[in-house]
PDB file of C-alpha atoms in Angstrom:
ATOM      1  CA  MET P   1     106.971 130.607 102.469  1.00 50.00           C
ATOM      2  CA  ILE P   2     110.389 131.489 101.144  1.00 58.00           C
ATOM      3  CA  GLY P   3     110.501 132.310  97.442  1.00 63.00           C
ATOM      4  CA  PHE P   4     113.294 132.358  94.923  1.00 68.00           C
ATOM      5  CA  ILE P   5     116.509 134.133  95.922  1.00 74.00           C
ATOM      6  CA  PRO P   6     117.015 137.314  93.828  1.00 81.00           C
ATOM      7  CA  LYS P   7     119.460 136.649  90.953  1.00 78.00           C
ATOM      8  CA  GLY P   8     122.176 139.034  92.115  1.00 83.00           C
ATOM      9  CA  ARG P   9     122.196 137.639  95.615  1.00 81.00           C
ATOM     10  CA  PHE P  10     122.133 134.053  94.349  1.00 75.00           C
ATOM     11  CA  LYS P  11     125.154 134.686  92.097  1.00 79.00           C
ATOM     12  CA  ALA P  12     127.026 136.206  95.038  1.00 83.00           C
ATOM     13  CA  ILE P  13     126.223 133.209  97.225  1.00 78.00           C
ATOM     14  CA  MET P  14     127.323 130.786  94.490  1.00 74.00           C
ATOM     15  CA  ALA P  15     130.634 132.631  94.157  1.00 80.00           C
ATOM     16  CA  GLN P  16     131.367 132.164  97.872  1.00 84.00           C
ATOM     17  CA  MET P  17     130.143 128.715  98.889  1.00 85.00           C
ATOM     18  CA  PRO P  18     128.596 125.439  97.767  1.00 89.00           C
ATOM     19  CA  ILE P  19     124.862 125.327  97.327  1.00 88.00           C
ATOM     20  CA  LEU P  20     122.941 122.594  99.152  1.00 93.00           C
ATOM     21  CA  SER P  21     120.090 121.142  97.166  1.00 95.00           C
ATOM     22  CA  VAL P  22     117.885 118.083  96.840  1.00 98.00           C
ATOM     23  CA  ASP P  23     116.999 116.289  93.616  1.00 97.00           C
ATOM     24  CA  ILE P  24     114.134 113.833  93.563  1.00 98.00           C
ATOM     25  CA  VAL P  25     114.100 110.695  91.448  1.00 98.00           C
ATOM     26  CA  CYS P  26     110.319 110.380  91.194  1.00 97.00           C
ATOM     27  CA  LEU P  27     108.973 107.105  89.817  1.00 97.00           C
ATOM     28  CA  ASN P  28     105.553 106.121  88.543  1.00 96.00           C
ATOM     29  CA  GLN P  29     105.067 102.578  87.281  1.00 95.00           C
ATOM     30  CA  GLY P  30     108.817 102.189  86.804  1.00 95.00           C
ATOM     31  CA  ARG P  31     109.255 105.390  84.805  1.00 97.00           C
ATOM     32  CA  VAL P  32     111.140 108.458  86.044  1.00 98.00           C
ATOM     33  CA  LEU P  33     109.812 112.020  85.933  1.00 98.00           C
ATOM     34  CA  LEU P  34     111.992 114.395  83.922  1.00 98.00           C
ATOM     35  CA  LEU P  35     111.433 118.138  83.540  1.00 96.00           C
ATOM     36  CA  LYS P  36     112.700 120.267  80.659  1.00 95.00           C
ATOM     37  CA  ARG P  37     114.276 123.294  82.319  1.00 92.00           C
ATOM     38  CA  LYS P  38     113.752 126.911  81.323  1.00 89.00           C
ATOM     39  CA  GLY P  39     116.442 129.592  81.620  1.00 71.00           C
ATOM     40  CA  ASN P  40     118.172 129.861  84.974  1.00 62.00           C
ATOM     41  CA  LEU P  41     121.457 130.933  86.543  1.00 50.00           C
ATOM     42  CA  THR P  42     123.418 127.727  86.173  1.00 56.00           C
ATOM     43  CA  GLY P  43     123.081 126.963  82.475  1.00 64.00           C
ATOM     44  CA  TYR P  44     120.557 124.113  82.451  1.00 73.00           C
ATOM     45  CA  ASN P  45     118.177 125.843  80.016  1.00 80.00           C
ATOM     46  CA  GLY P  46     116.610 123.274  77.689  1.00 85.00           C
ATOM     47  CA  LEU P  47     118.058 120.242  79.491  1.00 91.00           C
ATOM     48  CA  TRP P  48     116.032 117.377  80.895  1.00 95.00           C
ATOM     49  CA  ALA P  49     116.455 117.105  84.661  1.00 96.00           C
ATOM     50  CA  THR P  50     115.002 115.512  87.755  1.00 97.00           C
ATOM     51  CA  PRO P  51     112.889 117.818  89.934  1.00 97.00           C
ATOM     52  CA  GLY P  52     115.105 119.590  92.422  1.00 95.00           C
ATOM     53  CA  GLY P  53     116.043 122.770  94.170  1.00 92.00           C
ATOM     54  CA  ARG P  54     117.674 124.432  97.120  1.00 91.00           C
ATOM     55  CA  ILE P  55     117.253 123.387 100.728  1.00 94.00           C
ATOM     56  CA  PHE P  56     116.498 126.421 102.869  1.00 92.00           C
ATOM     57  CA  ARG P  57     117.950 127.159 106.289  1.00 88.00           C
ATOM     58  CA  ASP P  58     116.041 125.301 109.028  1.00 94.00           C
ATOM     59  CA  GLU P  59     114.328 123.106 106.408  1.00 95.00           C
ATOM     60  CA  ARG P  60     114.703 119.343 106.609  1.00 95.00           C
ATOM     61  CA  VAL P  61     115.578 117.387 103.447  1.00 96.00           C
ATOM     62  CA  LYS P  62     112.207 115.620 103.339  1.00 95.00           C
ATOM     63  CA  ALA P  63     110.335 118.908 103.761  1.00 95.00           C
ATOM     64  CA  ALA P  64     112.391 120.482 100.959  1.00 96.00           C
ATOM     65  CA  ALA P  65     111.708 117.515  98.662  1.00 96.00           C
ATOM     66  CA  LYS P  66     107.976 117.681  99.353  1.00 95.00           C
ATOM     67  CA  ARG P  67     107.925 121.453  98.756  1.00 95.00           C
ATOM     68  CA  ILE P  68     109.886 121.152  95.512  1.00 96.00           C
ATOM     69  CA  MET P  69     107.779 118.282  94.123  1.00 97.00           C
ATOM     70  CA  ALA P  70     104.564 120.166  94.915  1.00 96.00           C
ATOM     71  CA  ARG P  71     105.873 123.404  93.374  1.00 95.00           C
ATOM     72  CA  GLU P  72     107.649 122.043  90.290  1.00 95.00           C
ATOM     73  CA  ALA P  73     105.323 119.165  89.380  1.00 97.00           C
ATOM     74  CA  GLY P  74     102.159 119.483  91.459  1.00 97.00           C
ATOM     75  CA  ILE P  75     102.882 116.054  92.985  1.00 97.00           C
ATOM     76  CA  LYS P  76     102.413 115.231  96.651  1.00 94.00           C
ATOM     77  CA  ILE P  77     104.859 112.632  97.934  1.00 91.00           C
ATOM     78  CA  SER P  78     104.020 110.524 100.942  1.00 86.00           C
ATOM     79  CA  ARG P  79     106.240 109.703 103.884  1.00 81.00           C
ATOM     80  CA  GLU P  80     106.123 106.014 102.935  1.00 85.00           C
ATOM     81  CA  SER P  81     107.350 106.589  99.387  1.00 87.00           C
ATOM     82  CA  PHE P  82     110.318 108.786 100.314  1.00 93.00           C
ATOM     83  CA  ALA P  83     113.934 107.735 100.913  1.00 95.00           C
ATOM     84  CA  VAL P  84     117.266 109.560 100.933  1.00 96.00           C
ATOM     85  CA  CYS P  85     119.623 107.581  98.694  1.00 96.00           C
ATOM     86  CA  GLY P  86     122.931 109.450  98.665  1.00 97.00           C
ATOM     87  CA  ILE P  87     124.807 112.560  97.587  1.00 97.00           C
ATOM     88  CA  VAL P  88     126.102 113.843  94.255  1.00 97.00           C
ATOM     89  CA  GLU P  89     128.613 116.687  94.196  1.00 95.00           C
ATOM     90  CA  LEU P  90     129.057 119.023  91.240  1.00 90.00           C
ATOM     91  CA  LEU P  91     132.145 121.177  91.000  1.00 90.00           C
ATOM     92  CA  ARG P  92     132.596 123.366  87.930  1.00 85.00           C
ATOM     93  CA  PRO P  93     133.812 126.941  87.353  1.00 84.00           C
ATOM     94  CA  VAL P  94     130.346 128.504  87.711  1.00 78.00           C
ATOM     95  CA  GLU P  95     128.884 126.235  90.364  1.00 81.00           C
ATOM     96  CA  HIS P  96     129.712 124.071  93.355  1.00 89.00           C
ATOM     97  CA  SER P  97     126.708 122.172  94.620  1.00 90.00           C
ATOM     98  CA  VAL P  98     126.152 119.325  97.018  1.00 96.00           C
ATOM     99  CA  THR P  99     122.962 117.521  96.098  1.00 97.00           C
ATOM    100  CA  VAL P 100     121.080 115.144  98.346  1.00 98.00           C
ATOM    101  CA  VAL P 101     119.402 112.558  96.117  1.00 98.00           C
ATOM    102  CA  ALA P 102     115.993 111.285  97.206  1.00 97.00           C
ATOM    103  CA  LEU P 103     113.717 108.636  95.769  1.00 97.00           C
ATOM    104  CA  ALA P 104     109.937 109.034  95.788  1.00 96.00           C
ATOM    105  CA  GLU P 105     106.990 107.249  94.228  1.00 94.00           C
ATOM    106  CA  SER P 106     104.131 109.147  92.582  1.00 95.00           C
ATOM    107  CA  GLN P 107     100.688 107.557  92.711  1.00 91.00           C
ATOM    108  CA  THR P 108      99.633 109.405  89.566  1.00 91.00           C
ATOM    109  CA  PRO P 109     101.275 110.285  86.243  1.00 94.00           C
ATOM    110  CA  GLU P 110      99.547 113.691  86.259  1.00 96.00           C
ATOM    111  CA  VAL P 111     101.978 116.617  86.418  1.00 97.00           C
ATOM    112  CA  ARG P 112     101.336 120.353  86.851  1.00 97.00           C
ATOM    113  CA  LEU P 113     104.438 122.346  85.860  1.00 96.00           C
ATOM    114  CA  ASP P 114     105.520 125.625  87.396  1.00 93.00           C
ATOM    115  CA  GLU P 115     107.424 128.422  85.640  1.00 90.00           C
ATOM    116  CA  THR P 116     110.830 126.694  85.955  1.00 89.00           C
ATOM    117  CA  SER P 117     110.052 124.030  83.330  1.00 92.00           C
ATOM    118  CA  SER P 118     108.573 123.983  79.839  1.00 92.00           C
ATOM    119  CA  ALA P 119     107.712 120.275  79.487  1.00 95.00           C
ATOM    120  CA  TYR P 120     107.766 116.958  81.290  1.00 97.00           C
ATOM    121  CA  LYS P 121     107.936 113.277  80.450  1.00 97.00           C
ATOM    122  CA  TRP P 122     107.897 109.944  82.229  1.00 98.00           C
ATOM    123  CA  ALA P 123     110.956 108.194  80.839  1.00 98.00           C
ATOM    124  CA  ASP P 124     112.486 104.752  80.989  1.00 97.00           C
ATOM    125  CA  PRO P 125     115.342 105.152  83.503  1.00 96.00           C
ATOM    126  CA  GLU P 126     117.602 102.877  81.447  1.00 94.00           C
ATOM    127  CA  THR P 127     117.335 104.904  78.235  1.00 95.00           C
ATOM    128  CA  ALA P 128     116.687 108.452  79.492  1.00 95.00           C
ATOM    129  CA  THR P 129     118.903 111.015  77.758  1.00 92.00           C
ATOM    130  CA  LEU P 130     120.507 113.105  80.506  1.00 96.00           C
ATOM    131  CA  ASN P 131     123.711 115.051  81.013  1.00 93.00           C
ATOM    132  CA  ARG P 132     126.430 113.527  83.208  1.00 94.00           C
ATOM    133  CA  PHE P 133     125.252 115.185  86.426  1.00 94.00           C
ATOM    134  CA  TYR P 134     121.616 114.072  86.095  1.00 96.00           C
ATOM    135  CA  ARG P 135     122.689 110.601  84.946  1.00 97.00           C
ATOM    136  CA  GLN P 136     124.585 110.343  88.274  1.00 97.00           C
ATOM    137  CA  VAL P 137     121.560 111.647  90.217  1.00 97.00           C
ATOM    138  CA  LEU P 138     119.405 109.000  88.551  1.00 97.00           C
ATOM    139  CA  LYS P 139     121.944 106.246  89.278  1.00 97.00           C
ATOM    140  CA  VAL P 140     122.170 107.168  92.976  1.00 97.00           C
ATOM    141  CA  GLY P 141     118.379 107.500  93.281  1.00 97.00           C
ATOM    142  CA  LEU P 142     117.633 104.175  91.666  1.00 96.00           C
ATOM    143  CA  LYS P 143     119.920 102.415  94.148  1.00 93.00           C
ATOM    144  CA  GLY P 144     117.248 103.250  96.722  1.00 83.00           C
ATOM    145  CA  ARG P 145     114.596 101.084  95.046  1.00 80.00           C
ATOM    146  CA  LYS P 146     113.383  98.112  97.020  1.00 64.00           C
ATOM    147  CA  ALA P 147     114.229  94.799  95.367  1.00 48.00           C
TER     148      ALA P 147
END
């Protein structure tokens, strides 16, 4: 299992090329899972965010999403509840990322956080307070809901 990239190496990679990641809009009974982020390299400390992380070389998007949901929230997502919904690109002075947005359904509201987050909540998608990037992730993800 690949772990976190050492900070110095990660900063060097970010300075040279876009980072490919996946963010998961995880729903349970119509509410979306949000995680309150701890300190990290890209300045999201203290912000509410969807679960997400980097896609590793030779790792498929679905496998990355399953790994990230299990690690960050202790939630197993099934094949049937998973859909890729689109892409959100972030371009700012300290970061260029291309994020694949996925939608998944959790069968339980129980969450087990890892060290990357300090809190979680199941929020109403219409009123969730998010920064512009995560608002766009949520918008793209919710387009994947079945009518």
